[in-house]
Amino acid sequence: MEAVTFAAVQTQTPDFWEYVIAGYAFATVLIGGFVIRLVRRGRNLARQVPPDKRRWL
Amino acid sequence: MTSIDTGLRAAPKTVDAPTPAPIGTGSRGSRILGVITLALTGLGVLYGLVISPPDANQSNAARLLYIHVPSAIVAYVAFGVTAFASIMVLWKKTETWDLIAASSAEIGIVFTMVCLATGMLWGRPIWGVFWTWDARLTTTALLLVLFVGYVALRRALAGNPNRAKWCAIAGIFAAIDVPIVHESTTWWVTLHQGQTVRLLGESQIGGTMLFSLLIMMVAGMCGYVWMLIIRFRVAFLAERVDETAFDAAIAERRSEAEKSRAVPTIATSEAQ
Protein backbone atom coordinates (compact mmCIF):
# COMPACT_ATOMS: atom_id res chain seq x y z
CA MET A 1 0.00 0.00 0.00
CA GLU A 2 2.80 2.37 0.97
CA ALA A 3 4.63 1.59 -2.25
CA VAL A 4 1.50 2.39 -4.28
CA THR A 5 1.02 5.71 -2.44
CA PHE A 6 4.69 6.60 -2.95
CA ALA A 7 4.44 5.76 -6.67
CA ALA A 8 1.31 7.92 -6.96
CA VAL A 9 3.07 10.85 -5.28
CA GLN A 10 6.08 10.36 -7.54
CA THR A 11 3.95 10.59 -10.69
CA GLN A 12 2.05 13.65 -9.41
CA THR A 13 5.19 15.61 -8.41
CA PRO A 14 6.47 17.77 -11.27
CA ASP A 15 10.05 16.92 -12.16
CA PHE A 16 11.20 20.52 -12.93
CA TRP A 17 13.74 19.28 -15.52
CA GLU A 18 13.16 22.37 -17.70
CA TYR A 19 14.51 24.65 -14.94
CA VAL A 20 17.46 22.35 -14.30
CA ILE A 21 18.42 22.19 -17.99
CA ALA A 22 17.98 25.97 -18.35
CA GLY A 23 20.26 26.56 -15.33
CA TYR A 24 23.01 24.22 -16.53
CA ALA A 25 22.76 25.62 -20.09
CA PHE A 26 22.98 29.23 -18.87
CA ALA A 27 26.06 28.44 -16.75
CA THR A 28 27.72 26.61 -19.66
CA VAL A 29 27.06 29.42 -22.15
CA LEU A 30 28.14 32.22 -19.79
CA ILE A 31 31.30 30.60 -18.38
CA GLY A 32 32.18 28.95 -21.72
CA GLY A 33 31.70 32.23 -23.58
CA PHE A 34 33.88 34.07 -21.06
CA VAL A 35 36.64 31.45 -21.34
CA ILE A 36 36.59 31.38 -25.18
CA ARG A 37 36.71 35.19 -25.33
CA LEU A 38 39.56 35.20 -22.81
CA VAL A 39 41.68 32.68 -24.73
CA ARG A 40 41.08 34.42 -28.09
CA ARG A 41 41.94 37.83 -26.65
CA GLY A 42 45.10 36.39 -25.10
CA ARG A 43 46.23 34.94 -28.43
CA ASN A 44 45.57 38.23 -30.26
CA LEU A 45 47.44 40.28 -27.65
CA ALA A 46 50.36 37.84 -27.49
CA ARG A 47 50.94 38.39 -31.23
CA GLN A 48 51.23 42.16 -30.68
CA VAL A 49 53.73 42.01 -27.80
CA PRO A 50 57.43 41.32 -28.48
CA PRO A 51 58.77 38.15 -26.77
CA ASP A 52 61.07 40.05 -24.41
CA LYS A 53 58.05 41.88 -22.92
CA ARG A 54 55.92 38.72 -22.70
CA ARG A 55 57.00 37.70 -19.20
CA TRP A 56 54.28 37.81 -16.56
CA LEU A 57 56.22 37.80 -13.32
CA MET B 1 74.70 -7.27 -17.50
CA THR B 2 76.06 -5.55 -20.60
CA SER B 3 75.20 -1.98 -21.47
CA ILE B 4 74.36 -1.09 -25.05
CA ASP B 5 75.88 2.07 -26.47
CA THR B 6 73.13 3.71 -28.50
CA GLY B 7 75.34 6.59 -29.50
CA LEU B 8 73.02 9.05 -27.75
CA ARG B 9 74.55 11.56 -25.38
CA ALA B 10 72.85 13.96 -22.98
CA ALA B 11 72.76 17.50 -24.30
CA PRO B 12 75.12 19.83 -22.43
CA LYS B 13 73.32 21.92 -19.85
CA THR B 14 73.09 25.59 -20.73
CA VAL B 15 73.02 27.19 -17.33
CA ASP B 16 72.93 30.83 -18.39
CA ALA B 17 70.61 30.42 -21.40
CA PRO B 18 67.40 32.44 -20.85
CA THR B 19 64.13 30.51 -20.87
CA PRO B 20 62.10 31.21 -24.01
CA ALA B 21 59.21 33.67 -23.68
CA PRO B 22 55.76 32.09 -23.59
CA ILE B 23 53.95 32.10 -26.95
CA GLY B 24 50.36 32.63 -25.74
CA THR B 25 48.67 32.96 -22.36
CA GLY B 26 48.87 29.23 -21.69
CA SER B 27 51.66 27.39 -19.89
CA ARG B 28 52.25 23.76 -18.94
CA GLY B 29 50.81 24.32 -15.48
CA SER B 30 47.72 26.17 -16.71
CA ARG B 31 47.04 23.45 -19.31
CA ILE B 32 47.23 20.71 -16.67
CA LEU B 33 44.92 22.72 -14.41
CA GLY B 34 42.52 23.27 -17.33
CA VAL B 35 42.33 19.53 -18.05
CA ILE B 36 41.76 18.78 -14.33
CA THR B 37 38.98 21.41 -14.24
CA LEU B 38 37.26 19.96 -17.31
CA ALA B 39 37.49 16.40 -15.96
CA LEU B 40 36.12 17.41 -12.54
CA THR B 41 33.32 19.47 -14.13
CA GLY B 42 32.34 16.54 -16.36
CA LEU B 43 32.30 14.21 -13.34
CA GLY B 44 30.35 16.76 -11.29
CA VAL B 45 27.71 17.22 -14.01
CA LEU B 46 27.40 13.43 -14.34
CA TYR B 47 26.85 13.09 -10.60
CA GLY B 48 24.62 16.17 -10.41
CA LEU B 49 22.30 15.30 -13.29
CA VAL B 50 22.40 11.49 -13.39
CA ILE B 51 23.83 9.69 -10.37
CA SER B 52 22.57 11.79 -7.43
CA PRO B 53 18.94 11.15 -6.49
CA PRO B 54 16.17 13.79 -6.75
CA ASP B 55 15.33 15.58 -3.51
CA ALA B 56 12.38 14.24 -1.48
CA ASN B 57 10.69 17.67 -1.36
CA GLN B 58 12.05 19.61 -4.33
CA SER B 59 12.42 16.77 -6.82
CA ASN B 60 14.94 17.53 -9.62
CA ALA B 61 14.96 21.28 -8.92
CA ALA B 62 17.47 20.51 -6.16
CA ARG B 63 19.98 19.58 -8.86
CA LEU B 64 20.51 23.31 -9.39
CA LEU B 65 22.26 23.22 -6.00
CA TYR B 66 25.34 21.74 -7.69
CA ILE B 67 25.87 24.91 -9.75
CA HIS B 68 24.24 27.53 -7.53
CA VAL B 69 26.28 26.92 -4.36
CA PRO B 70 29.73 26.43 -6.02
CA SER B 71 29.23 29.57 -8.15
CA ALA B 72 28.35 31.56 -4.99
CA ILE B 73 31.44 30.26 -3.19
CA VAL B 74 33.71 31.01 -6.17
CA ALA B 75 32.24 34.53 -6.35
CA TYR B 76 32.97 35.05 -2.61
CA VAL B 77 36.55 33.87 -3.08
CA ALA B 78 37.04 35.98 -6.23
CA PHE B 79 35.84 39.16 -4.52
CA GLY B 80 37.86 38.28 -1.43
CA VAL B 81 40.97 38.00 -3.63
CA THR B 82 40.09 41.37 -5.20
CA ALA B 83 39.88 42.93 -1.72
CA PHE B 84 43.20 41.38 -0.63
CA ALA B 85 44.94 42.40 -3.87
CA SER B 86 43.49 45.92 -3.51
CA ILE B 87 45.00 46.20 -0.01
CA MET B 88 48.32 45.04 -1.49
CA VAL B 89 48.01 47.70 -4.23
CA LEU B 90 47.70 50.43 -1.59
CA TRP B 91 50.60 48.95 0.39
CA LYS B 92 53.08 47.76 -2.27
CA LYS B 93 51.88 49.94 -5.19
CA THR B 94 52.75 47.29 -7.80
CA GLU B 95 51.13 46.63 -11.15
CA THR B 96 50.90 42.87 -10.46
CA TRP B 97 48.49 43.27 -7.52
CA ASP B 98 46.42 45.80 -9.48
CA LEU B 99 46.00 43.36 -12.38
CA ILE B 100 45.19 40.47 -10.02
CA ALA B 101 42.47 42.59 -8.35
CA ALA B 102 40.92 43.54 -11.69
CA SER B 103 41.13 39.99 -13.10
CA SER B 104 39.56 38.40 -10.03
CA ALA B 105 36.72 40.96 -9.96
CA GLU B 106 35.80 40.17 -13.56
CA ILE B 107 35.66 36.41 -12.84
CA GLY B 108 33.64 37.10 -9.70
CA ILE B 109 31.07 38.99 -11.78
CA VAL B 110 30.66 36.00 -14.13
CA PHE B 111 30.10 33.58 -11.22
CA THR B 112 27.73 35.98 -9.43
CA MET B 113 25.64 36.15 -12.61
CA VAL B 114 25.55 32.33 -12.73
CA CYS B 115 24.60 32.23 -9.04
CA LEU B 116 21.76 34.75 -9.49
CA ALA B 117 20.43 33.12 -12.68
CA THR B 118 20.42 29.59 -11.24
CA GLY B 119 18.88 30.92 -8.02
CA MET B 120 16.07 32.54 -10.01
CA LEU B 121 15.49 29.33 -11.97
CA TRP B 122 15.42 27.41 -8.70
CA GLY B 123 13.13 29.92 -7.02
CA ARG B 124 10.43 29.77 -9.69
CA PRO B 125 9.34 26.15 -9.09
CA ILE B 126 9.98 26.17 -5.31
CA TRP B 127 8.92 29.67 -4.21
CA GLY B 128 6.60 30.38 -7.13
CA VAL B 129 8.53 33.50 -8.23
CA PHE B 130 11.75 34.18 -10.12
CA TRP B 131 12.64 37.11 -7.91
CA THR B 132 11.72 38.53 -4.54
CA TRP B 133 13.37 41.35 -2.58
CA ASP B 134 14.66 38.90 0.02
CA ALA B 135 17.76 39.95 2.02
CA ARG B 136 20.04 37.29 0.42
CA LEU B 137 18.88 38.02 -3.12
CA THR B 138 19.02 41.79 -2.69
CA THR B 139 22.51 41.84 -1.15
CA THR B 140 23.78 39.48 -3.89
CA ALA B 141 22.32 41.73 -6.60
CA LEU B 142 23.98 44.69 -4.86
CA LEU B 143 27.29 42.79 -4.88
CA LEU B 144 26.99 42.33 -8.65
CA VAL B 145 26.18 46.03 -9.18
CA LEU B 146 29.11 47.12 -6.96
CA PHE B 147 31.65 45.02 -8.87
CA VAL B 148 30.24 45.99 -12.29
CA GLY B 149 30.77 49.55 -11.04
CA TYR B 150 34.35 48.63 -10.07
CA VAL B 151 35.09 47.35 -13.60
CA ALA B 152 33.38 50.42 -15.12
CA LEU B 153 35.54 52.67 -12.93
CA ARG B 154 38.70 50.92 -14.16
CA ARG B 155 37.68 51.55 -17.77
CA ALA B 156 36.66 55.15 -17.08
CA LEU B 157 40.03 55.90 -15.43
CA ALA B 158 42.13 54.24 -18.18
CA GLY B 159 45.31 56.25 -18.61
CA ASN B 160 44.91 58.02 -15.27
CA PRO B 161 48.06 57.62 -13.12
CA ASN B 162 45.90 57.29 -9.98
CA ARG B 163 43.68 54.55 -11.40
CA ALA B 164 45.22 51.74 -9.33
CA LYS B 165 44.75 53.67 -6.08
CA TRP B 166 41.12 54.71 -6.71
CA CYS B 167 40.16 51.25 -7.97
CA ALA B 168 41.80 49.61 -4.94
CA ILE B 169 39.69 51.78 -2.63
CA ALA B 170 36.56 50.91 -4.67
CA GLY B 171 37.45 47.20 -4.59
CA ILE B 172 37.84 47.16 -0.81
CA PHE B 173 34.59 49.11 -0.39
CA ALA B 174 32.66 46.74 -2.70
CA ALA B 175 34.01 43.62 -0.97
CA ILE B 176 32.45 44.73 2.35
CA ASP B 177 29.20 43.35 0.90
CA VAL B 178 30.59 39.77 0.77
CA PRO B 179 30.23 39.01 4.53
CA ILE B 180 26.85 40.81 4.50
CA VAL B 181 25.63 38.47 1.72
CA HIS B 182 26.95 35.44 3.59
CA GLU B 183 25.37 36.38 6.92
CA SER B 184 22.13 37.79 5.45
CA THR B 185 20.20 34.57 6.16
CA THR B 186 21.11 34.72 9.85
CA TRP B 187 20.84 38.51 10.35
CA TRP B 188 17.41 38.84 8.73
CA VAL B 189 14.33 36.65 8.33
CA THR B 190 14.63 35.43 4.77
CA LEU B 191 12.88 33.16 2.31
CA HIS B 192 16.30 31.86 1.28
CA GLN B 193 17.47 28.81 3.21
CA GLY B 194 20.49 28.94 5.51
CA GLN B 195 23.80 27.15 5.08
CA THR B 196 23.44 23.70 3.47
CA VAL B 197 26.99 22.52 4.10
CA ARG B 198 28.91 23.38 7.25
CA LEU B 199 32.61 22.89 7.75
CA LEU B 200 32.02 22.75 11.50
CA GLY B 201 28.82 20.98 12.44
CA GLU B 202 26.28 18.81 10.69
CA SER B 203 25.44 19.46 7.02
CA GLN B 204 21.85 19.36 5.79
CA ILE B 205 22.70 16.95 2.96
CA GLY B 206 24.80 13.83 2.80
CA GLY B 207 25.72 10.80 0.72
CA THR B 208 25.78 11.15 -3.06
CA MET B 209 24.26 14.66 -2.94
CA LEU B 210 27.04 15.95 -0.70
CA PHE B 211 29.68 14.20 -2.82
CA SER B 212 28.26 15.76 -6.03
CA LEU B 213 28.30 19.19 -4.41
CA LEU B 214 31.88 18.78 -3.21
CA ILE B 215 33.07 17.70 -6.69
CA MET B 216 31.46 20.77 -8.24
CA MET B 217 32.97 23.01 -5.55
CA VAL B 218 36.48 21.67 -6.25
CA ALA B 219 35.86 21.98 -10.02
CA GLY B 220 34.67 25.57 -9.52
CA MET B 221 37.76 26.48 -7.49
CA CYS B 222 40.12 24.87 -10.03
CA GLY B 223 38.27 26.74 -12.80
CA TYR B 224 38.59 29.99 -10.87
CA VAL B 225 42.36 29.58 -10.43
CA TRP B 226 42.74 28.71 -14.13
CA MET B 227 40.69 31.73 -15.21
CA LEU B 228 42.60 34.01 -12.84
CA ILE B 229 45.95 32.88 -14.32
CA ILE B 230 44.77 33.42 -17.92
CA ARG B 231 42.89 36.67 -17.17
CA PHE B 232 45.95 38.06 -15.37
CA ARG B 233 48.17 37.25 -18.36
CA VAL B 234 45.66 38.85 -20.75
CA ALA B 235 45.60 41.99 -18.58
CA PHE B 236 49.41 41.99 -18.46
CA LEU B 237 49.64 41.72 -22.27
CA ALA B 238 47.02 44.48 -22.71
CA GLU B 239 49.16 46.78 -20.54
CA ARG B 240 52.26 46.01 -22.67
CA VAL B 241 50.29 46.70 -25.89
CA ASP B 242 49.15 50.05 -24.48
CA GLU B 243 52.75 50.89 -23.52
CA THR B 244 54.00 49.93 -27.02
CA ALA B 245 51.30 52.09 -28.64
CA PHE B 246 52.19 54.98 -26.31
CA ASP B 247 55.92 54.65 -27.10
CA ALA B 248 55.16 54.54 -30.84
CA ALA B 249 53.01 57.67 -30.56
CA ILE B 250 55.80 59.51 -28.68
CA ALA B 251 58.39 58.44 -31.28
CA GLU B 252 56.14 59.60 -34.12
CA ARG B 253 55.57 62.97 -32.43
CA ARG B 254 59.34 63.42 -31.92
CA SER B 255 60.10 62.63 -35.56
CA GLU B 256 57.42 65.12 -36.66
CA ALA B 257 58.93 67.76 -34.39
CA GLU B 258 62.43 67.11 -35.80
CA LYS B 259 61.15 67.37 -39.36
CA SER B 260 59.42 70.68 -38.67
CA ARG B 261 62.65 71.99 -37.07
CA ALA B 262 64.65 70.90 -40.14
CA VAL B 263 62.47 72.81 -42.64
CA PRO B 264 63.59 76.42 -41.77
CA THR B 265 67.27 75.36 -41.98
CA ILE B 266 66.81 74.23 -45.58
CA ALA B 267 64.94 77.42 -46.44
CA THR B 268 67.79 79.55 -45.01
CA SER B 269 70.44 77.70 -46.99
CA GLU B 270 68.39 78.09 -50.16
CA ALA B 271 68.11 81.87 -49.54
CA GLN B 272 71.90 82.16 -49.22
Coordinates of C-alpha atoms in Angstrom, one line a residue:
Chain A
M1 CA 0.0 0.0 0.0
E2 CA 2.8 2.4 1.0
A3 CA 4.6 1.6 -2.3
V4 CA 1.5 2.4 -4.3
T5 CA 1.0 5.7 -2.4
F6 CA 4.7 6.6 -3.0
A7 CA 4.4 5.8 -6.7
A8 CA 1.3 7.9 -7.0
V9 CA 3.1 10.9 -5.3
Q10 CA 6.1 10.4 -7.5
T11 CA 3.9 10.6 -10.7
Q12 CA 2.1 13.7 -9.4
T13 CA 5.2 15.6 -8.4
P14 CA 6.5 17.8 -11.3
D15 CA 10.0 16.9 -12.2
F16 CA 11.2 20.5 -12.9
W17 CA 13.7 19.3 -15.5
E18 CA 13.2 22.4 -17.7
Y19 CA 14.5 24.6 -14.9
V20 CA 17.5 22.4 -14.3
I21 CA 18.4 22.2 -18.0
A22 CA 18.0 26.0 -18.4
G23 CA 20.3 26.6 -15.3
Y24 CA 23.0 24.2 -16.5
A25 CA 22.8 25.6 -20.1
F26 CA 23.0 29.2 -18.9
A27 CA 26.1 28.4 -16.8
T28 CA 27.7 26.6 -19.7
V29 CA 27.1 29.4 -22.2
L30 CA 28.1 32.2 -19.8
I31 CA 31.3 30.6 -18.4
G32 CA 32.2 28.9 -21.7
G33 CA 31.7 32.2 -23.6
F34 CA 33.9 34.1 -21.1
V35 CA 36.6 31.4 -21.3
I36 CA 36.6 31.4 -25.2
R37 CA 36.7 35.2 -25.3
L38 CA 39.6 35.2 -22.8
V39 CA 41.7 32.7 -24.7
R40 CA 41.1 34.4 -28.1
R41 CA 41.9 37.8 -26.7
G42 CA 45.1 36.4 -25.1
R43 CA 46.2 34.9 -28.4
N44 CA 45.6 38.2 -30.3
L45 CA 47.4 40.3 -27.7
A46 CA 50.4 37.8 -27.5
R47 CA 50.9 38.4 -31.2
Q48 CA 51.2 42.2 -30.7
V49 CA 53.7 42.0 -27.8
P50 CA 57.4 41.3 -28.5
P51 CA 58.8 38.1 -26.8
D52 CA 61.1 40.1 -24.4
K53 CA 58.0 41.9 -22.9
R54 CA 55.9 38.7 -22.7
R55 CA 57.0 37.7 -19.2
W56 CA 54.3 37.8 -16.6
L57 CA 56.2 37.8 -13.3
Chain B
M1 CA 74.7 -7.3 -17.5
T2 CA 76.1 -5.6 -20.6
S3 CA 75.2 -2.0 -21.5
I4 CA 74.4 -1.1 -25.0
D5 CA 75.9 2.1 -26.5
T6 CA 73.1 3.7 -28.5
G7 CA 75.3 6.6 -29.5
L8 CA 73.0 9.1 -27.7
R9 CA 74.6 11.6 -25.4
A10 CA 72.9 14.0 -23.0
A11 CA 72.8 17.5 -24.3
P12 CA 75.1 19.8 -22.4
K13 CA 73.3 21.9 -19.8
T14 CA 73.1 25.6 -20.7
V15 CA 73.0 27.2 -17.3
D16 CA 72.9 30.8 -18.4
A17 CA 70.6 30.4 -21.4
P18 CA 67.4 32.4 -20.9
T19 CA 64.1 30.5 -20.9
P20 CA 62.1 31.2 -24.0
A21 CA 59.2 33.7 -23.7
P22 CA 55.8 32.1 -23.6
I23 CA 54.0 32.1 -26.9
G24 CA 50.4 32.6 -25.7
T25 CA 48.7 33.0 -22.4
G26 CA 48.9 29.2 -21.7
S27 CA 51.7 27.4 -19.9
R28 CA 52.3 23.8 -18.9
G29 CA 50.8 24.3 -15.5
S30 CA 47.7 26.2 -16.7
R31 CA 47.0 23.5 -19.3
I32 CA 47.2 20.7 -16.7
L33 CA 44.9 22.7 -14.4
G34 CA 42.5 23.3 -17.3
V35 CA 42.3 19.5 -18.1
I36 CA 41.8 18.8 -14.3
T37 CA 39.0 21.4 -14.2
L38 CA 37.3 20.0 -17.3
A39 CA 37.5 16.4 -16.0
L40 CA 36.1 17.4 -12.5
T41 CA 33.3 19.5 -14.1
G42 CA 32.3 16.5 -16.4
L43 CA 32.3 14.2 -13.3
G44 CA 30.4 16.8 -11.3
V45 CA 27.7 17.2 -14.0
L46 CA 27.4 13.4 -14.3
Y47 CA 26.9 13.1 -10.6
G48 CA 24.6 16.2 -10.4
L49 CA 22.3 15.3 -13.3
V50 CA 22.4 11.5 -13.4
I51 CA 23.8 9.7 -10.4
S52 CA 22.6 11.8 -7.4
P53 CA 18.9 11.1 -6.5
P54 CA 16.2 13.8 -6.8
D55 CA 15.3 15.6 -3.5
A56 CA 12.4 14.2 -1.5
N57 CA 10.7 17.7 -1.4
Q58 CA 12.1 19.6 -4.3
S59 CA 12.4 16.8 -6.8
N60 CA 14.9 17.5 -9.6
A61 CA 15.0 21.3 -8.9
A62 CA 17.5 20.5 -6.2
R63 CA 20.0 19.6 -8.9
L64 CA 20.5 23.3 -9.4
L65 CA 22.3 23.2 -6.0
Y66 CA 25.3 21.7 -7.7
I67 CA 25.9 24.9 -9.8
H68 CA 24.2 27.5 -7.5
V69 CA 26.3 26.9 -4.4
P70 CA 29.7 26.4 -6.0
S71 CA 29.2 29.6 -8.1
A72 CA 28.3 31.6 -5.0
I73 CA 31.4 30.3 -3.2
V74 CA 33.7 31.0 -6.2
A75 CA 32.2 34.5 -6.3
Y76 CA 33.0 35.1 -2.6
V77 CA 36.6 33.9 -3.1
A78 CA 37.0 36.0 -6.2
F79 CA 35.8 39.2 -4.5
G80 CA 37.9 38.3 -1.4
V81 CA 41.0 38.0 -3.6
T82 CA 40.1 41.4 -5.2
A83 CA 39.9 42.9 -1.7
F84 CA 43.2 41.4 -0.6
A85 CA 44.9 42.4 -3.9
S86 CA 43.5 45.9 -3.5
I87 CA 45.0 46.2 0.0
M88 CA 48.3 45.0 -1.5
V89 CA 48.0 47.7 -4.2
L90 CA 47.7 50.4 -1.6
W91 CA 50.6 49.0 0.4
K92 CA 53.1 47.8 -2.3
K93 CA 51.9 49.9 -5.2
T94 CA 52.7 47.3 -7.8
E95 CA 51.1 46.6 -11.2
T96 CA 50.9 42.9 -10.5
W97 CA 48.5 43.3 -7.5
D98 CA 46.4 45.8 -9.5
L99 CA 46.0 43.4 -12.4
I100 CA 45.2 40.5 -10.0
A101 CA 42.5 42.6 -8.3
A102 CA 40.9 43.5 -11.7
S103 CA 41.1 40.0 -13.1
S104 CA 39.6 38.4 -10.0
A105 CA 36.7 41.0 -10.0
E106 CA 35.8 40.2 -13.6
I107 CA 35.7 36.4 -12.8
G108 CA 33.6 37.1 -9.7
I109 CA 31.1 39.0 -11.8
V110 CA 30.7 36.0 -14.1
F111 CA 30.1 33.6 -11.2
T112 CA 27.7 36.0 -9.4
M113 CA 25.6 36.2 -12.6
V114 CA 25.6 32.3 -12.7
C115 CA 24.6 32.2 -9.0
L116 CA 21.8 34.8 -9.5
A117 CA 20.4 33.1 -12.7
T118 CA 20.4 29.6 -11.2
G119 CA 18.9 30.9 -8.0
M120 CA 16.1 32.5 -10.0
L121 CA 15.5 29.3 -12.0
W122 CA 15.4 27.4 -8.7
G123 CA 13.1 29.9 -7.0
R124 CA 10.4 29.8 -9.7
P125 CA 9.3 26.1 -9.1
I126 CA 10.0 26.2 -5.3
W127 CA 8.9 29.7 -4.2
G128 CA 6.6 30.4 -7.1
V129 CA 8.5 33.5 -8.2
F130 CA 11.8 34.2 -10.1
W131 CA 12.6 37.1 -7.9
T132 CA 11.7 38.5 -4.5
W133 CA 13.4 41.3 -2.6
D134 CA 14.7 38.9 0.0
A135 CA 17.8 39.9 2.0
R136 CA 20.0 37.3 0.4
L137 CA 18.9 38.0 -3.1
T138 CA 19.0 41.8 -2.7
T139 CA 22.5 41.8 -1.1
T140 CA 23.8 39.5 -3.9
A141 CA 22.3 41.7 -6.6
L142 CA 24.0 44.7 -4.9
L143 CA 27.3 42.8 -4.9
L144 CA 27.0 42.3 -8.6
V145 CA 26.2 46.0 -9.2
L146 CA 29.1 47.1 -7.0
F147 CA 31.7 45.0 -8.9
V148 CA 30.2 46.0 -12.3
G149 CA 30.8 49.6 -11.0
Y150 CA 34.4 48.6 -10.1
V151 CA 35.1 47.3 -13.6
A152 CA 33.4 50.4 -15.1
L153 CA 35.5 52.7 -12.9
R154 CA 38.7 50.9 -14.2
R155 CA 37.7 51.5 -17.8
A156 CA 36.7 55.2 -17.1
L157 CA 40.0 55.9 -15.4
A158 CA 42.1 54.2 -18.2
G159 CA 45.3 56.2 -18.6
N160 CA 44.9 58.0 -15.3
P161 CA 48.1 57.6 -13.1
N162 CA 45.9 57.3 -10.0
R163 CA 43.7 54.6 -11.4
A164 CA 45.2 51.7 -9.3
K165 CA 44.7 53.7 -6.1
W166 CA 41.1 54.7 -6.7
C167 CA 40.2 51.2 -8.0
A168 CA 41.8 49.6 -4.9
I169 CA 39.7 51.8 -2.6
A170 CA 36.6 50.9 -4.7
G171 CA 37.5 47.2 -4.6
I172 CA 37.8 47.2 -0.8
F173 CA 34.6 49.1 -0.4
A174 CA 32.7 46.7 -2.7
A175 CA 34.0 43.6 -1.0
I176 CA 32.5 44.7 2.3
D177 CA 29.2 43.4 0.9
V178 CA 30.6 39.8 0.8
P179 CA 30.2 39.0 4.5
I180 CA 26.9 40.8 4.5
V181 CA 25.6 38.5 1.7
H182 CA 27.0 35.4 3.6
E183 CA 25.4 36.4 6.9
S184 CA 22.1 37.8 5.5
T185 CA 20.2 34.6 6.2
T186 CA 21.1 34.7 9.9
W187 CA 20.8 38.5 10.3
W188 CA 17.4 38.8 8.7
V189 CA 14.3 36.6 8.3
T190 CA 14.6 35.4 4.8
L191 CA 12.9 33.2 2.3
H192 CA 16.3 31.9 1.3
Q193 CA 17.5 28.8 3.2
G194 CA 20.5 28.9 5.5
Q195 CA 23.8 27.1 5.1
T196 CA 23.4 23.7 3.5
V197 CA 27.0 22.5 4.1
R198 CA 28.9 23.4 7.2
L199 CA 32.6 22.9 7.8
L200 CA 32.0 22.8 11.5
G201 CA 28.8 21.0 12.4
E202 CA 26.3 18.8 10.7
S203 CA 25.4 19.5 7.0
Q204 CA 21.8 19.4 5.8
I205 CA 22.7 17.0 3.0
G206 CA 24.8 13.8 2.8
G207 CA 25.7 10.8 0.7
T208 CA 25.8 11.2 -3.1
M209 CA 24.3 14.7 -2.9
L210 CA 27.0 15.9 -0.7
F211 CA 29.7 14.2 -2.8
S212 CA 28.3 15.8 -6.0
L213 CA 28.3 19.2 -4.4
L214 CA 31.9 18.8 -3.2
I215 CA 33.1 17.7 -6.7
M216 CA 31.5 20.8 -8.2
M217 CA 33.0 23.0 -5.5
V218 CA 36.5 21.7 -6.2
A219 CA 35.9 22.0 -10.0
G220 CA 34.7 25.6 -9.5
M221 CA 37.8 26.5 -7.5
C222 CA 40.1 24.9 -10.0
G223 CA 38.3 26.7 -12.8
Y224 CA 38.6 30.0 -10.9
V225 CA 42.4 29.6 -10.4
W226 CA 42.7 28.7 -14.1
M227 CA 40.7 31.7 -15.2
L228 CA 42.6 34.0 -12.8
I229 CA 45.9 32.9 -14.3
I230 CA 44.8 33.4 -17.9
R231 CA 42.9 36.7 -17.2
F232 CA 45.9 38.1 -15.4
R233 CA 48.2 37.3 -18.4
V234 CA 45.7 38.8 -20.8
A235 CA 45.6 42.0 -18.6
F236 CA 49.4 42.0 -18.5
L237 CA 49.6 41.7 -22.3
A238 CA 47.0 44.5 -22.7
E239 CA 49.2 46.8 -20.5
R240 CA 52.3 46.0 -22.7
V241 CA 50.3 46.7 -25.9
D242 CA 49.2 50.1 -24.5
E243 CA 52.8 50.9 -23.5
T244 CA 54.0 49.9 -27.0
A245 CA 51.3 52.1 -28.6
F246 CA 52.2 55.0 -26.3
D247 CA 55.9 54.6 -27.1
A248 CA 55.2 54.5 -30.8
A249 CA 53.0 57.7 -30.6
I250 CA 55.8 59.5 -28.7
A251 CA 58.4 58.4 -31.3
E252 CA 56.1 59.6 -34.1
R253 CA 55.6 63.0 -32.4
R254 CA 59.3 63.4 -31.9
S255 CA 60.1 62.6 -35.6
E256 CA 57.4 65.1 -36.7
A257 CA 58.9 67.8 -34.4
E258 CA 62.4 67.1 -35.8
K259 CA 61.1 67.4 -39.4
S260 CA 59.4 70.7 -38.7
R261 CA 62.7 72.0 -37.1
A262 CA 64.7 70.9 -40.1
V263 CA 62.5 72.8 -42.6
P264 CA 63.6 76.4 -41.8
T265 CA 67.3 75.4 -42.0
I266 CA 66.8 74.2 -45.6
A267 CA 64.9 77.4 -46.4
T268 CA 67.8 79.6 -45.0
S269 CA 70.4 77.7 -47.0
E270 CA 68.4 78.1 -50.2
A271 CA 68.1 81.9 -49.5
Q272 CA 71.9 82.2 -49.2

